[in-house]
Amino acid sequence: MKKKDIFALIDCNNFYVSCERVFQPSLRNKPVGVLSNNDGCIVALSDELKKLNIPRGTPGFKIKHLLKKYDIKLFSSNYALYADMSARVMEILYQFTPDVEIYSIDEAFLSLVGFEHLNLTDYGKKIQKTVKQWTGIPVSVGIGPTKTLAKIANRIAKKHKGYKSVFNILNHPKTDEILASIDVKHIWGVGPRYAKMLHRHRICNALELANAPQNWVKKRMTIVGLKTCKELKGISCLDLEMDISPKKEIVSSRSFGKPVSTLEELQEAASSYCIRAVEKLRSQRSVASGIMVYIATNPFKDEPQYVNFANSRLSTPSAFTPDFLKLVNKDVETLFRSGYKYKKVGVMINDIVSEENAPLDFFEPSYLDDERKTIMDCVDNINKKRGNNKVTFAKVGTKQRWKMKREKLTPQYTTKWNELPLVKD
Amino acid sequence: MKTHKTKTDSSIKEIFRFEKRTKMKRILIGTNISAGFPSPAQDYIEGSLDLNEFLIHHPAATFFVRVDGVSMINAGIHPDDILIVDRALEPSNNKIIIAVLDGELTVKRLKIENNLWSLLPENPQFPAIEITEDMDFHVWGVVTYAIHKMK
């Protein structure tokens, strides 16, 4: 038999809002929301904002009339800040166990196998306290014998203030009662469609799903559903996924602030994302030979729709931006159809190898040995010292009408020297 | 498109672990293959000094803040200086700390006497602040170094 698993799920509470609050303490106890790309919908809410019955996903402009009345603060999403704070939280988690699966920007699964001799609830409290002190980010900790149960424990840690953000469901005498209190729609891995189906069959809570006939579950919800069902019973079916190999692909894409309909602007935007992606490629000391470009209209608008993508390759791996720009611009031109309002363009670099493993070609000069690398190193150095995109390529244009709308953006407190938080008298 | 699975927002495509920004200087040992006597210093090369290693003990808990004010001038903290703040350290008596006071970040020296906390400026033109329970106060981090540019 397999060794008994123990998982902890660490989830940052209202992560984006919490990041903003670390550097603007005056936001404490205030209703705060963070908007999605282009200042669209509210994607993160503080508890105070949730209490005003404003659901996640509400477009920012729809609550404009409430901002003054309730002193609501809305912010553009500051991804540079959130990514840095996330990296800090994750780094701290490695102090508590070497086995960490970074599940999303604000969640991680930890394996606590080998720590059974400790009081795990206390260990969870220690994790929670350390992350809070070191970063200012409040987290909830759920501990259980399976990932699915750790998720449920986390939910309980969050909902019931009495547990002070840490809940351990492992060997809990009231496990059945707890499961019976969880609606199937709140179980990890059960989507809204399955939840509806289960409710139709009078399987409404986690306990009922755990006890449902396995054959039936497998037939209706495939092997994935069966695993969920077993996990609810405490049989661990899902392991930590820890893939630390260097990234096999690099993606850079954004939605436009305003729809774009000309080829020129589409090329400008694609070029700017391409520049960013190749820069990331260099920062991980890799070279690549493949690039994919895709363009798309807005599927949520009642307008003619068009989505397409193109793949192209370099003859030898490179990290020289103009090599990729040439391909991207040609591809965008091939993909472009007039008469559509485009919402998004993206580039994805693939076939990535590290500089050391770059194959050599007898007939073509290698990027690593010629002046192309010298030029790019020089550009990167200037940009690092003088701020992003001080030196860039003419192809990105000067107006950038398509650029993402971020009118309420807070400073990049932790990643830019000239935007550090100020301390006063 | 397969990327790192992220449930929160589609625009975040990757999540990195903490990235140590320091670049190690590459020391090219034995690159000079031309004939002649090898450098007598070659055996003694030990690498170069890394300021991060010296100044930062808890990278995940270390933040930089910029000083905007003169209340700590006699402690050698000048306007525009950058302070290195280590949140992993416990605040204790006489430490220079970043505190949150009425929703603002401020730098002061912490005094703890008979369980009574106060924030002391290091400039006679500013008053000491006694911390009372009704105050919106907490410690944000402990200052470990000030980076001051010489004029």
XYZ file of C-alpha atoms in Angstrom:
576
model
C 0.000 0.000 0.000
C 1.013 3.530 -0.713
C 2.365 5.645 2.099
C -0.322 7.838 3.633
C -0.395 11.210 1.972
C -0.873 14.493 3.801
C -1.482 17.698 1.913
C -1.784 21.304 2.925
C -3.388 23.836 0.636
C -2.156 27.364 1.200
C -4.410 29.982 -0.345
C -3.769 33.721 -0.177
C -6.870 35.591 0.957
C -8.168 38.062 -1.641
C -4.648 38.029 -3.033
C -4.615 41.051 -5.384
C -6.351 43.225 -2.794
C -3.991 42.009 -0.065
C -0.967 42.962 -2.230
C -2.302 46.494 -2.646
C -2.940 46.761 1.089
C 0.626 45.861 2.047
C 1.855 49.086 0.452
C -1.226 51.211 1.108
C -2.107 50.369 4.685
C -4.875 52.973 4.618
C -6.896 50.495 2.525
C -7.331 48.267 5.551
C -10.974 47.700 6.505
C -12.108 49.507 3.362
C -14.038 48.018 0.448
C -11.371 47.475 -2.213
C -11.578 45.890 -5.659
C -9.073 45.105 -8.396
C -10.153 45.296 -12.031
C -9.325 42.874 -14.822
C -7.311 43.824 -17.899
C -8.341 47.083 -19.518
C -10.061 48.080 -16.292
C -12.983 45.805 -17.122
C -14.579 43.717 -14.404
C -13.867 43.413 -10.705
C -11.786 40.238 -10.371
C -10.650 40.528 -6.758
C -12.683 41.842 -3.849
C -11.949 42.586 -0.241
C -14.344 41.112 2.316
C -15.799 44.577 2.854
C -16.642 44.851 -0.842
C -18.158 41.349 -0.844
C -20.383 42.446 2.040
C -21.843 45.185 -0.143
C -23.270 42.373 -2.289
C -21.222 43.268 -5.309
C -20.494 39.982 -7.094
C -17.138 39.088 -8.611
C -17.188 39.915 -12.305
C -19.207 43.122 -11.984
C -17.971 45.663 -14.569
C -16.229 48.542 -12.802
C -18.341 51.236 -14.459
C -21.541 49.662 -13.112
C -20.724 50.588 -9.526
C -19.414 54.074 -10.280
C -22.359 55.610 -8.438
C -21.487 53.630 -5.296
C -17.793 54.552 -5.098
C -18.294 57.769 -3.133
C -21.136 56.530 -1.006
C -19.241 53.541 0.390
C -15.718 54.881 -0.084
C -14.902 52.003 -2.444
C -11.398 51.976 -3.955
C -10.898 50.294 -7.321
C -7.488 49.593 -8.878
C -6.140 48.405 -12.208
C -4.408 45.070 -11.970
C -0.750 45.553 -11.101
C 0.581 42.198 -12.291
C 4.217 43.114 -11.752
C 3.463 43.601 -8.064
C 1.281 40.486 -7.731
C 3.845 38.269 -9.456
C 6.625 39.488 -7.171
C 4.557 39.060 -4.009
C 3.476 35.608 -5.169
C 7.100 34.571 -5.711
C 7.896 35.705 -2.161
C 5.024 33.727 -0.657
C 6.018 30.596 -2.580
C 9.665 30.987 -1.592
C 8.662 31.096 2.062
C 6.592 27.910 1.699
C 9.750 26.012 0.689
C 11.043 26.592 4.219
C 8.327 24.310 5.531
C 8.652 21.413 3.095
C 10.657 20.773 -0.049
C 7.543 19.437 -1.780
C 5.581 22.404 -3.046
C 3.271 22.518 -6.026
C 2.640 26.084 -7.116
C -0.921 25.672 -8.268
C -1.713 29.249 -9.238
C -0.509 32.756 -8.490
C -2.101 32.613 -5.042
C -2.351 28.905 -4.174
C 0.087 26.110 -3.436
C -0.198 22.502 -2.368
C 2.384 21.277 0.131
C 3.126 17.677 0.975
C 3.492 17.229 4.730
C 4.554 13.591 4.551
C 7.414 13.214 7.017
C 5.978 15.799 9.396
C 3.429 13.457 10.994
C 5.190 13.658 14.338
C 4.266 17.343 14.576
C 0.934 18.820 15.525
C -0.041 19.667 11.964
C -2.573 22.309 12.924
C 0.174 24.130 14.814
C 2.488 23.686 11.836
C -0.189 25.232 9.623
C -0.466 28.137 12.034
C 3.273 28.624 11.863
C 3.142 28.720 8.059
C 0.302 31.207 8.159
C 2.042 33.429 10.704
C 5.365 33.415 8.860
C 3.865 34.302 5.480
C 1.835 37.076 7.094
C 4.812 38.563 8.923
C 7.336 38.262 6.101
C 5.130 39.523 3.275
C 2.026 41.062 4.843
C -0.152 38.641 2.866
C -2.851 36.797 4.874
C -3.252 33.132 3.903
C -5.598 30.285 4.797
C -4.311 26.786 5.383
C -6.307 23.607 4.834
C -4.817 20.243 5.766
C -6.137 16.857 4.675
C -5.264 13.329 3.542
C -5.996 14.171 -0.113
C -5.728 17.290 -2.232
C -9.512 17.448 -2.595
C -10.021 17.280 1.185
C -7.239 19.827 1.772
C -9.208 22.150 -0.533
C -12.349 21.581 1.508
C -10.424 22.126 4.750
C -9.139 25.388 3.305
C -12.667 26.492 2.511
C -13.660 25.843 6.109
C -10.588 27.679 7.412
C -11.712 30.702 5.392
C -15.434 30.610 6.112
C -15.393 29.976 9.831
C -13.497 32.742 11.542
C -13.230 30.676 14.720
C -10.531 28.495 13.178
C -8.296 31.517 12.600
C -7.507 30.580 9.010
C -6.126 27.093 9.697
C -8.201 23.906 9.551
C -7.093 20.272 9.644
C -9.620 17.709 8.434
C -7.189 14.779 8.843
C -8.642 12.248 11.322
C -11.283 14.805 12.273
C -14.043 13.096 14.294
C -16.708 15.086 12.477
C -15.470 14.521 8.926
C -18.876 13.285 7.748
C -20.705 16.277 9.140
C -18.207 18.607 7.524
C -18.562 16.926 4.141
C -22.334 17.039 4.431
C -22.095 20.819 4.794
C -20.236 21.269 1.494
C -22.350 21.727 -1.632
C -21.055 19.624 -4.547
C -20.570 22.790 -6.584
C -17.864 23.854 -4.141
C -15.825 20.674 -4.513
C -12.530 21.072 -6.324
C -12.786 19.532 -9.788
C -16.585 19.499 -9.945
C -17.595 22.025 -12.578
C -20.950 23.814 -12.681
C -22.333 21.368 -15.268
C -21.552 18.306 -13.189
C -22.820 20.078 -10.077
C -26.194 20.630 -11.738
C -26.322 17.031 -12.910
C -25.508 15.777 -9.400
C -28.189 17.972 -7.852
C -30.708 16.508 -10.324
C -29.787 13.077 -9.007
C -30.119 14.245 -5.426
C -26.412 14.145 -4.783
C -26.149 17.559 -3.233
C -23.227 17.552 -0.845
C -19.716 16.155 -0.613
C -20.715 13.318 1.705
C -23.378 12.133 -0.751
C -20.864 12.226 -3.591
C -18.320 10.316 -1.512
C -20.895 7.588 -0.901
C -22.325 7.494 -4.429
C -21.863 4.178 -6.288
C -18.454 4.305 -7.954
C -19.602 2.785 -11.233
C -22.304 5.364 -11.581
C -19.871 8.210 -10.846
C -17.387 6.836 -13.370
C -20.088 6.529 -16.030
C -21.448 10.032 -15.490
C -18.271 11.937 -14.637
C -15.473 9.867 -16.207
C -12.392 8.659 -14.393
C -11.699 12.222 -13.240
C -14.967 12.312 -11.314
C -14.242 8.916 -9.839
C -10.927 10.207 -8.524
C -12.705 13.132 -6.877
C -15.145 10.713 -5.294
C -12.317 8.552 -3.903
C -10.410 11.577 -2.699
C -13.450 12.673 -0.697
C -13.263 9.314 1.052
C -9.667 9.975 1.966
C -8.054 7.828 -0.744
C -5.347 9.953 -2.292
C -5.432 9.793 -6.104
C -3.797 13.074 -7.068
C -0.106 13.637 -6.431
C 1.780 16.884 -6.234
C 2.769 18.090 -9.666
C 6.185 19.600 -9.504
C 7.528 20.359 -12.914
C 10.529 22.570 -12.510
C 11.993 22.071 -15.963
C 12.685 25.335 -17.767
C 9.710 26.700 -19.597
C 9.011 24.976 -22.864
C 7.096 27.919 -24.186
C 6.824 31.613 -23.458
C 3.572 33.422 -24.050
C 2.969 37.129 -24.299
C -0.501 38.357 -25.097
C -2.914 41.041 -24.006
C -6.367 42.215 -24.833
C -6.527 45.612 -26.447
C -7.789 48.698 -24.657
C -9.816 49.510 -27.764
C -10.609 47.156 -30.624
C -8.081 47.269 -33.451
C -9.009 46.914 -37.091
C -5.965 47.924 -39.123
C -3.093 45.661 -40.109
C -0.568 48.247 -39.034
C -1.817 48.464 -35.460
C -2.125 44.707 -35.216
C 1.504 44.394 -36.286
C 2.546 47.036 -33.769
C 0.883 45.166 -30.941
C 2.179 41.758 -32.050
C 5.677 43.253 -32.340
C 5.552 44.675 -28.846
C 4.496 41.304 -27.354
C 7.130 39.555 -29.444
C 9.815 41.892 -28.069
C 8.668 41.134 -24.547
C 8.617 37.368 -25.124
C 12.100 37.263 -26.668
C 13.358 39.376 -23.771
C 11.988 36.747 -21.370
C 13.659 34.087 -23.483
C 17.018 35.814 -23.042
C 16.467 36.339 -19.333
C 16.195 32.592 -18.860
C 19.370 32.164 -20.961
C 17.697 30.254 -23.696
C 17.314 30.360 -27.443
C 14.380 29.197 -29.533
C 13.457 28.445 -33.089
C 9.672 28.409 -33.211
C 7.040 31.100 -32.857
C 3.269 31.060 -33.056
C 1.090 34.106 -33.598
C -2.645 34.251 -33.031
C -5.251 36.929 -33.506
C -8.836 36.971 -32.296
C -11.960 39.103 -32.291
C -14.066 39.573 -29.169
C -16.258 36.486 -28.670
C -18.490 38.361 -26.238
C -19.543 40.927 -28.810
C -22.263 40.400 -31.347
C -19.921 41.088 -34.255
C -18.385 39.054 -37.066
C -15.929 36.630 -35.469
C -12.502 35.581 -36.671
C -9.786 33.616 -34.888
C -6.670 32.253 -36.523
C -3.075 31.365 -35.811
C 0.160 30.716 -37.681
C 3.334 28.840 -36.839
C 6.738 29.625 -38.246
C 10.325 28.621 -37.643
C 13.835 29.997 -37.763
C 16.501 27.901 -39.442
C 18.704 28.042 -36.336
C 17.740 28.837 -32.736
C 18.132 32.472 -31.768
C 17.220 35.042 -29.150
C 17.774 37.999 -31.455
C 14.563 40.002 -31.408
C 14.618 41.084 -35.090
C 14.815 37.429 -36.183
C 11.463 36.844 -34.521
C 9.955 40.214 -35.451
C 10.421 39.387 -39.122
C 8.430 36.177 -38.740
C 5.749 37.734 -36.560
C 5.066 40.591 -38.927
C 4.885 38.291 -41.910
C 2.516 35.983 -40.020
C 0.233 38.782 -38.886
C 0.023 39.964 -42.475
C -0.957 36.467 -43.624
C -3.531 36.084 -40.848
C -5.047 39.526 -41.164
C -8.496 39.885 -42.708
C -9.998 43.326 -43.008
C -13.484 44.093 -41.749
C -13.043 42.626 -38.270
C -12.612 44.306 -34.924
C -9.733 42.516 -33.231
C -9.637 42.202 -29.462
C -6.502 40.231 -28.892
C -3.195 39.279 -30.395
C -0.607 36.999 -28.871
C 2.719 35.378 -29.581
C 4.062 32.137 -28.216
C 7.692 31.165 -28.498
C 8.353 27.433 -28.575
C 11.140 24.943 -29.280
C 13.145 26.519 -26.514
C 16.564 25.185 -25.528
C 18.995 26.536 -22.983
C 22.040 28.360 -24.347
C 24.331 25.491 -23.341
C 22.244 22.951 -25.215
C 21.761 25.014 -28.349
C 22.542 22.911 -31.409
C 25.294 24.170 -33.671
C 24.950 24.515 -37.378
C 27.891 24.094 -39.725
C 26.520 26.368 -42.375
C 24.958 29.185 -40.412
C 26.534 31.389 -37.783
C 25.221 30.712 -34.291
C 23.379 33.515 -32.523
C 25.472 32.893 -29.453
C 28.752 33.606 -31.212
C 27.989 36.608 -33.351
C 27.227 40.273 -32.918
C 23.484 39.620 -32.654
C 23.983 38.463 -29.072
C 26.228 41.422 -28.286
C 23.562 43.824 -29.521
C 20.786 42.176 -27.500
C 22.888 42.063 -24.322
C 23.526 45.753 -24.781
C 19.803 46.537 -25.241
C 18.888 44.444 -22.186
C 21.471 46.217 -20.055
C 20.222 49.659 -20.994
C 16.617 48.666 -20.372
C 17.496 47.178 -17.027
C 19.206 50.375 -15.926
C 16.919 52.957 -17.482
C 13.568 51.240 -17.204
C 11.591 49.016 -19.510
C 11.576 49.754 -23.202
C 13.911 52.730 -23.176
C 15.463 51.044 -26.176
C 13.041 49.205 -28.382
C 12.187 48.594 -32.023
C 10.477 51.091 -34.301
C 7.921 48.486 -35.277
C 5.953 48.946 -32.031
C 4.787 52.367 -33.212
C 4.558 55.544 -31.198
C 0.861 56.050 -30.542
C 0.006 52.565 -29.292
C -3.685 53.249 -29.308
C -4.202 49.527 -28.675
C -2.370 49.562 -25.384
C -4.021 48.104 -22.330
C -6.085 50.529 -20.317
C -4.809 50.793 -16.750
C -5.949 54.103 -15.394
C -5.879 53.243 -11.725
C -2.561 51.468 -11.624
C -0.617 51.565 -8.353
C 3.212 51.793 -8.403
C 5.386 48.736 -8.970
C 6.515 48.972 -5.354
C 8.822 45.963 -5.424
C 10.182 45.816 -8.952
C 11.069 49.399 -9.955
C 13.655 51.592 -8.208
C 11.785 54.763 -9.015
C 8.455 53.463 -7.690
C 9.460 52.342 -4.193
C 6.982 52.951 -1.369
C 7.598 56.239 0.473
C 8.050 56.459 4.229
C 7.092 59.747 5.822
C 7.880 61.731 8.961
C -2.798 26.688 -25.647
C -0.988 24.925 -22.845
C 0.631 27.162 -20.302
C 1.109 27.039 -16.595
C -2.357 26.421 -15.250
C -3.620 29.473 -13.538
C -7.113 29.809 -12.315
C -7.161 33.448 -11.314
C -6.681 35.396 -14.501
C -5.879 34.434 -18.008
C -3.326 37.171 -18.471
C -0.874 35.748 -15.982
C 0.928 33.125 -17.900
C 3.797 32.190 -15.712
C 4.692 32.089 -12.118
C 8.311 32.205 -11.200
C 9.955 31.279 -7.975
C 11.871 34.054 -6.320
C 14.484 35.168 -8.733
C 17.831 36.126 -7.383
C 18.760 39.041 -9.561
C 22.417 38.969 -8.783
C 24.460 38.004 -11.762
C 27.549 36.089 -10.883
C 30.535 37.486 -12.610
C 31.905 34.831 -14.823
C 35.488 34.079 -14.026
C 37.258 32.758 -17.024
C 39.782 30.341 -15.738
C 42.260 29.132 -18.266
C 40.698 30.909 -21.212
C 44.048 32.113 -22.330
C 45.397 29.106 -24.150
C 48.317 30.868 -25.746
C 51.737 29.568 -24.873
C 53.485 31.069 -21.910
C 53.427 30.895 -18.196
C 50.008 30.660 -16.497
C 49.024 33.498 -14.188
C 50.449 32.966 -10.730
C 47.186 34.323 -9.280
C 45.051 31.705 -10.952
C 45.072 29.408 -7.988
C 43.814 32.167 -5.707
C 40.701 33.248 -7.557
C 37.813 33.208 -5.076
C 34.987 34.850 -6.914
C 33.733 38.394 -6.480
C 31.833 40.092 -3.679
C 28.083 40.173 -3.850
C 26.337 43.056 -2.066
C 23.047 41.148 -1.935
C 24.698 38.418 0.044
C 26.028 41.001 2.483
C 22.901 43.127 2.896
C 20.000 40.722 2.475
C 19.488 37.711 4.696
C 15.836 36.980 3.977
C 15.235 37.769 0.303
C 11.550 36.821 0.423
C 10.976 39.166 3.369
C 13.158 42.067 2.240
C 11.678 45.236 0.794
C 13.128 48.585 -0.205
C 11.449 51.848 0.726
C 12.371 55.442 -0.011
C 12.636 58.104 2.697
C 10.469 61.172 2.314
C 11.165 63.361 5.315
C 13.753 64.534 7.845
C 12.495 63.172 11.168
C 15.321 60.595 11.385
C 18.133 62.766 10.106
C 20.280 62.371 13.239
C 20.187 58.615 12.817
C 21.812 59.101 9.428
C 18.577 58.667 7.489
C 18.235 61.421 4.910
C 15.491 62.362 2.472
C 15.657 60.214 -0.666
C 17.722 57.476 0.992
C 16.679 53.913 0.323
C 16.086 51.767 3.390
C 16.451 48.009 3.396
C 13.617 46.536 5.431
C 13.642 42.966 6.688
C 10.179 41.839 7.739
C 11.477 38.510 9.023
C 13.111 40.218 12.008
C 11.172 40.727 15.224
C 10.844 44.350 16.294
C 12.537 45.022 19.616
C 13.626 47.918 21.786
C 15.848 50.479 20.037
C 15.418 49.019 16.559
C 14.672 51.400 13.737
C 11.400 50.233 12.252
C 8.910 51.006 9.559
C 5.589 51.423 11.277
C 2.094 51.871 9.993
C 0.533 54.817 11.736
C -2.917 56.023 10.692
C -2.606 54.240 7.375
C 0.797 55.699 6.467
C 4.259 54.181 6.467
C 6.692 55.980 8.727
C 10.269 55.356 9.884
C 11.104 55.806 13.593
C 13.084 54.278 16.405
C 11.051 51.881 18.528
C 11.235 52.289 22.281
C 9.739 49.621 24.519
C 9.738 50.419 28.237
C 7.598 48.571 30.777
C 5.376 47.322 27.990
C 4.884 50.880 26.813
C 5.687 51.376 23.130
C 6.687 54.673 21.621
C 8.091 55.880 18.335
C 11.029 58.235 18.673
C 12.152 60.599 15.935
C 15.838 61.491 15.673
C 15.354 65.159 15.052
C 14.486 67.564 17.911
C 11.900 69.290 15.744
C 9.630 66.253 15.846
C 7.704 64.943 18.861
C 7.879 61.401 20.225
C 4.729 59.375 19.631
C 3.344 57.224 22.389
C 1.417 54.234 21.123
C -1.985 53.800 22.708
C -4.498 51.052 22.138
C -6.933 53.154 20.193
C -4.275 53.961 17.592
C -4.169 52.367 14.172
C -0.643 51.043 14.577
C 1.402 48.038 13.591
C 5.017 47.267 12.801
C 5.630 46.858 9.056
C 9.268 45.786 9.205
C 12.686 46.303 10.736
C 15.175 48.586 8.975
C 18.570 46.933 8.542
C 20.507 49.340 6.303
C 20.204 52.789 4.762
C 21.576 53.429 1.301
C 22.719 57.018 1.101
C 24.218 58.670 -1.957
C 27.130 60.938 -1.116
C 26.777 64.487 -2.310
